[in-house]
GROMACS .gro file of C-alpha atoms in nm:
model
  238
    1MET     CA    1   0.000   0.000   0.000
    2ALA     CA    2   0.278   0.240   0.094
    3ALA     CA    3   0.453   0.166  -0.235
    4LYS     CA    4   0.147   0.286  -0.424
    5CYS     CA    5   0.148   0.625  -0.251
    6ASN     CA    6   0.332   0.892  -0.445
    7TRP     CA    7   0.410   1.157  -0.183
    8GLY     CA    8   0.702   1.273  -0.393
    9ILE     CA    9   0.455   1.438  -0.632
   10PHE     CA   10   0.461   1.746  -0.409
   11LYS     CA   11   0.829   1.793  -0.493
   12GLU     CA   12   0.736   1.818  -0.860
   13PRO     CA   13   0.612   2.150  -1.006
   14ARG     CA   14   0.246   2.056  -1.049
   15GLY     CA   15   0.228   1.902  -0.701
   16PHE     CA   16   0.407   2.193  -0.535
   17MET     CA   17   0.179   2.439  -0.717
   18LYS     CA   18  -0.120   2.254  -0.574
   19LEU     CA   19   0.014   2.319  -0.223
   20LEU     CA   20   0.047   2.689  -0.304
   21GLU     CA   21  -0.305   2.694  -0.452
   22LEU     CA   22  -0.445   2.535  -0.138
   23THR     CA   23  -0.259   2.778   0.091
   24PHE     CA   24  -0.367   3.096  -0.085
   25CYS     CA   25  -0.719   2.973  -0.150
   26VAL     CA   26  -0.766   2.922   0.224
   27ALA     CA   27  -0.608   3.263   0.291
   28ALA     CA   28  -0.845   3.433   0.045
   29LEU     CA   29  -1.152   3.271   0.200
   30ALA     CA   30  -1.035   3.347   0.553
   31VAL     CA   31  -0.974   3.716   0.486
   32PHE     CA   32  -1.294   3.747   0.285
   33SER     CA   33  -1.527   3.576   0.532
   34THR     CA   34  -1.392   3.756   0.840
   35TYR     CA   35  -1.402   4.110   0.705
   36THR     CA   36  -1.578   4.363   0.927
   37GLY     CA   37  -1.557   4.738   0.878
   38THR     CA   38  -1.705   4.953   1.154
   39GLY     CA   39  -1.778   5.322   1.124
   40SER     CA   40  -1.977   5.586   1.306
   41VAL     CA   41  -2.109   5.939   1.294
   42THR     CA   42  -2.097   6.139   1.617
   43THR     CA   43  -2.354   6.417   1.620
   44GLN     CA   44  -2.326   6.703   1.867
   45TRP     CA   45  -2.620   6.940   1.921
   46LEU     CA   46  -2.518   7.275   2.064
   47GLY     CA   47  -2.857   7.435   2.125
   48ASN     CA   48  -2.995   7.764   1.995
   49SER     CA   49  -2.813   8.006   2.220
   50THR     CA   50  -2.439   8.063   2.234
   51THR     CA   51  -2.467   8.190   2.589
   52THR     CA   52  -2.673   7.906   2.729
   53ARG     CA   53  -2.542   7.635   2.504
   54THR     CA   54  -2.670   7.284   2.569
   55THR     CA   55  -2.452   7.003   2.438
   56ILE     CA   56  -2.606   6.671   2.345
   57VAL     CA   57  -2.388   6.405   2.184
   58ASP     CA   58  -2.521   6.102   1.997
   59VAL     CA   59  -2.320   5.833   1.819
   60TYR     CA   60  -2.471   5.636   1.531
   61SER     CA   61  -2.258   5.337   1.437
   62PHE     CA   62  -2.279   5.075   1.167
   63SER     CA   63  -2.080   4.786   1.026
   64VAL     CA   64  -2.006   4.638   0.685
   65GLU     CA   65  -1.962   4.264   0.714
   66TYR     CA   66  -1.933   3.942   0.517
   67TRP     CA   67  -2.210   3.899   0.256
   68PHE     CA   68  -2.235   4.279   0.237
   69THR     CA   69  -2.612   4.295   0.246
   70ALA     CA   70  -2.799   4.622   0.281
   71SER     CA   71  -2.900   4.550   0.638
   72GLU     CA   72  -2.538   4.551   0.746
   73TYR     CA   73  -2.465   4.915   0.678
   74LYS     CA   74  -2.724   5.148   0.822
   75PHE     CA   75  -2.774   5.435   1.059
   76VAL     CA   76  -3.078   5.425   1.286
   77PRO     CA   77  -3.158   5.755   1.456
   78ASP     CA   78  -3.433   5.767   1.716
   79ASN     CA   79  -3.673   5.941   1.480
   80GLY     CA   80  -3.598   5.762   1.154
   81GLY     CA   81  -3.333   5.585   0.957
   82VAL     CA   82  -3.112   5.607   0.656
   83ILE     CA   83  -3.019   5.276   0.501
   84GLY     CA   84  -2.789   5.188   0.212
   85LYS     CA   85  -3.024   5.002  -0.023
   86ASP     CA   86  -2.769   4.837  -0.252
   87SER     CA   87  -2.673   4.477  -0.181
   88TYR     CA   88  -2.356   4.309  -0.303
   89GLN     CA   89  -2.438   3.963  -0.176
   90ILE     CA   90  -2.435   3.809  -0.527
   91HIS     CA   91  -2.085   3.945  -0.591
   92ALA     CA   92  -1.966   3.806  -0.258
   93GLU     CA   93  -2.132   3.468  -0.312
   94PHE     CA   94  -1.968   3.430  -0.654
   95TYR     CA   95  -1.622   3.508  -0.517
   96SER     CA   96  -1.657   3.280  -0.214
   97GLY     CA   97  -1.815   3.010  -0.431
   98VAL     CA   98  -1.514   3.003  -0.662
   99GLY     CA   99  -1.287   2.992  -0.358
  100SER     CA  100  -1.478   2.699  -0.208
  101LEU     CA  101  -1.480   2.515  -0.542
  102SER     CA  102  -1.105   2.567  -0.575
  103PHE     CA  103  -1.047   2.437  -0.222
  104LEU     CA  104  -1.246   2.120  -0.286
  105TYR     CA  105  -1.080   2.057  -0.622
  106VAL     CA  106  -0.729   2.098  -0.482
  107LEU     CA  107  -0.804   1.849  -0.203
  108GLY     CA  108  -0.959   1.603  -0.446
  109ILE     CA  109  -0.684   1.617  -0.707
  110ALA     CA  110  -0.414   1.599  -0.438
  111VAL     CA  111  -0.565   1.269  -0.322
  112CYS     CA  112  -0.561   1.150  -0.684
  113TYR     CA  113  -0.198   1.255  -0.726
  114VAL     CA  114  -0.089   1.057  -0.421
  115PHE     CA  115  -0.311   0.747  -0.429
  116LEU     CA  116  -0.467   0.710  -0.775
  117GLU     CA  117  -0.216   0.786  -1.049
  118ALA     CA  118  -0.007   0.474  -0.992
  119ARG     CA  119  -0.315   0.252  -1.023
  120LEU     CA  120  -0.445   0.387  -1.354
  121SER     CA  121  -0.395   0.216  -1.685
  122GLN     CA  122  -0.217   0.403  -1.962
  123GLU     CA  123  -0.540   0.494  -2.143
  124LYS     CA  124  -0.713   0.613  -1.826
  125LEU     CA  125  -0.402   0.807  -1.729
  126ARG     CA  126  -0.417   0.998  -2.058
  127ARG     CA  127  -0.777   1.104  -1.994
  128TYR     CA  128  -0.696   1.183  -1.631
  129PHE     CA  129  -0.414   1.422  -1.726
  130ILE     CA  130  -0.631   1.594  -1.987
  131ALA     CA  131  -0.913   1.640  -1.734
  132ASP     CA  132  -0.672   1.783  -1.477
  133PHE     CA  133  -0.537   2.032  -1.732
  134LEU     CA  134  -0.880   2.144  -1.851
  135LEU     CA  135  -1.018   2.182  -1.499
  136THR     CA  136  -0.709   2.380  -1.394
  137VAL     CA  137  -0.766   2.623  -1.683
  138ILE     CA  138  -1.136   2.655  -1.598
  139VAL     CA  139  -1.063   2.734  -1.232
  140ALA     CA  140  -0.804   2.995  -1.337
  141ILE     CA  141  -1.068   3.163  -1.556
  142LEU     CA  142  -1.321   3.149  -1.272
  143TRP     CA  143  -1.076   3.322  -1.038
  144LEU     CA  144  -1.024   3.597  -1.294
  145VAL     CA  145  -1.396   3.649  -1.350
  146SER     CA  146  -1.493   3.628  -0.982
  147THR     CA  147  -1.220   3.874  -0.883
  148ALA     CA  148  -1.333   4.118  -1.152
  149VAL     CA  149  -1.692   4.084  -1.029
  150TRP     CA  150  -1.580   4.136  -0.670
  151ILE     CA  151  -1.392   4.455  -0.764
  152LYS     CA  152  -1.729   4.593  -0.874
  153GLY     CA  153  -1.880   4.475  -0.547
  154ALA     CA  154  -1.604   4.631  -0.334
  155LEU     CA  155  -1.636   4.962  -0.517
  156GLY     CA  156  -2.011   4.944  -0.467
  157VAL     CA  157  -1.972   4.884  -0.094
  158GLU     CA  158  -1.751   5.192  -0.063
  159ASP     CA  159  -1.986   5.407  -0.271
  160THR     CA  160  -2.290   5.292  -0.076
  161VAL     CA  161  -2.127   5.359   0.259
  162ASP     CA  162  -2.012   5.706   0.148
  163ASP     CA  163  -2.358   5.781   0.011
  164THR     CA  164  -2.514   5.666   0.338
  165TYR     CA  165  -2.289   5.902   0.530
  166GLU     CA  166  -2.388   6.194   0.309
  167ARG     CA  167  -2.761   6.120   0.328
  168PHE     CA  168  -2.746   6.076   0.702
  169GLN     CA  169  -2.568   6.407   0.751
  170SER     CA  170  -2.820   6.571   0.521
  171TYR     CA  171  -3.099   6.409   0.720
  172LEU     CA  172  -2.975   6.578   1.040
  173HIS     CA  173  -2.868   6.898   0.860
  174CYS     CA  174  -2.519   6.835   0.991
  175SER     CA  175  -2.217   7.052   0.941
  176THR     CA  176  -1.854   7.036   1.038
  177SER     CA  177  -1.849   7.405   1.125
  178LEU     CA  178  -2.001   7.587   1.421
  179SER     CA  179  -2.080   7.888   1.206
  180THR     CA  180  -2.325   7.709   0.977
  181SER     CA  181  -2.521   7.471   1.198
  182ILE     CA  182  -2.599   7.378   1.553
  183TRP     CA  183  -2.553   7.012   1.455
  184ILE     CA  184  -2.187   6.917   1.437
  185CYS     CA  185  -2.098   6.579   1.283
  186THR     CA  186  -1.775   6.390   1.327
  187VAL     CA  187  -1.735   6.110   1.075
  188ASP     CA  188  -1.536   5.791   1.137
  189LYS     CA  189  -1.530   5.578   0.822
  190PRO     CA  190  -1.449   5.206   0.816
  191SER     CA  191  -1.119   5.071   0.688
  192TYR     CA  192  -1.127   4.906   0.347
  193GLY     CA  193  -0.772   4.766   0.351
  194LYS     CA  194  -0.877   4.412   0.429
  195LEU     CA  195  -1.161   4.438   0.177
  196TRP     CA  196  -0.917   4.520  -0.103
  197GLY     CA  197  -0.682   4.253   0.026
  198THR     CA  198  -0.938   3.997  -0.092
  199VAL     CA  199  -0.904   4.139  -0.444
  200GLY     CA  200  -0.527   4.091  -0.425
  201PHE     CA  201  -0.572   3.731  -0.313
  202GLY     CA  202  -0.811   3.675  -0.601
  203PHE     CA  203  -0.557   3.786  -0.861
  204LEU     CA  204  -0.284   3.587  -0.686
  205ASN     CA  205  -0.495   3.271  -0.704
  206MET     CA  206  -0.567   3.338  -1.070
  207PHE     CA  207  -0.191   3.367  -1.135
  208LEU     CA  208  -0.114   3.043  -0.949
  209TRP     CA  209  -0.379   2.843  -1.132
  210SER     CA  210  -0.278   2.990  -1.469
  211SER     CA  211   0.086   2.905  -1.403
  212ASN     CA  212  -0.003   2.552  -1.302
  213GLY     CA  213  -0.191   2.518  -1.628
  214TRP     CA  214   0.145   2.489  -1.802
  215PHE     CA  215   0.270   2.213  -1.572
  216THR     CA  216  -0.052   2.015  -1.607
  217PHE     CA  217  -0.045   2.064  -1.984
  218LYS     CA  218   0.302   1.908  -1.997
  219GLU     CA  219   0.153   1.588  -1.853
  220THR     CA  220  -0.108   1.556  -2.128
  221PRO     CA  221  -0.052   1.354  -2.444
  222TRP     CA  222  -0.101   1.676  -2.639
  223PHE     CA  223   0.234   1.806  -2.519
  224GLY     CA  224   0.416   1.487  -2.617
  225TYR     CA  225   0.234   1.475  -2.952
  226ARG     CA  226   0.349   1.826  -3.034
  227GLY     CA  227   0.707   1.730  -2.957
  228LYS     CA  228   0.685   1.430  -3.187
  229GLU     CA  229   0.542   1.643  -3.467
  230ASP     CA  230   0.826   1.894  -3.427
  231SER     CA  231   1.088   1.619  -3.440
  232ARG     CA  232   0.927   1.474  -3.752
  233GLN     CA  233   0.940   1.808  -3.927
  234THR     CA  234   1.306   1.866  -3.841
  235LYS     CA  235   1.416   1.509  -3.929
  236PRO     CA  236   1.623   1.512  -4.253
  237LEU     CA  237   1.491   1.319  -4.549
  238GLN     CA  238   1.668   0.989  -4.625
   0.00000   0.00000   0.00000
């Protein structure tokens, strides 16, 4: 049984690339699914008289979290609410779906590399290598598309949050200056660094899967056939 296990495959390029794909796929999903951005608007009411000024401070907070649905980023004052109505759940589901699919495929093909390849007949091995190459290319394309879709989603989250801030301040007739309003607003926006980090991981995964496409292609009979054709063409006539 031990003789049939090919653990040395992970020292070869296609096996080592699978380890990298697994590592950065998990990293992308971990960063993506744990993102939380918290912001707030502090409103300070200074009353109508500068001599008998009454100060009342209220803080309205909100969060932008995984799945990025409209209910996650909202301000709720006592006498009403202002809610960002755009939802980017579909964008998030597509990105995380591709990540989950990649994770499952890497685990499955790694098991095949170690335990299955040595047991396959020559004909089945040919089809197996072709399937691995084609699926690797498909996953690389999916990473590219899902990352592009998620860029639109991330930009939409930022725009919606900024728009919500503006509408909320307009709702309270806020100002940042004492000379123009008795409502003073202090804005604390969420950090988007981790959000854009998921975009970086998406492109990195696309690069890894695209690069591994070459190594998996070299295992297919198509690569060997091309080499034979080239040697035939360069062989001198007798």
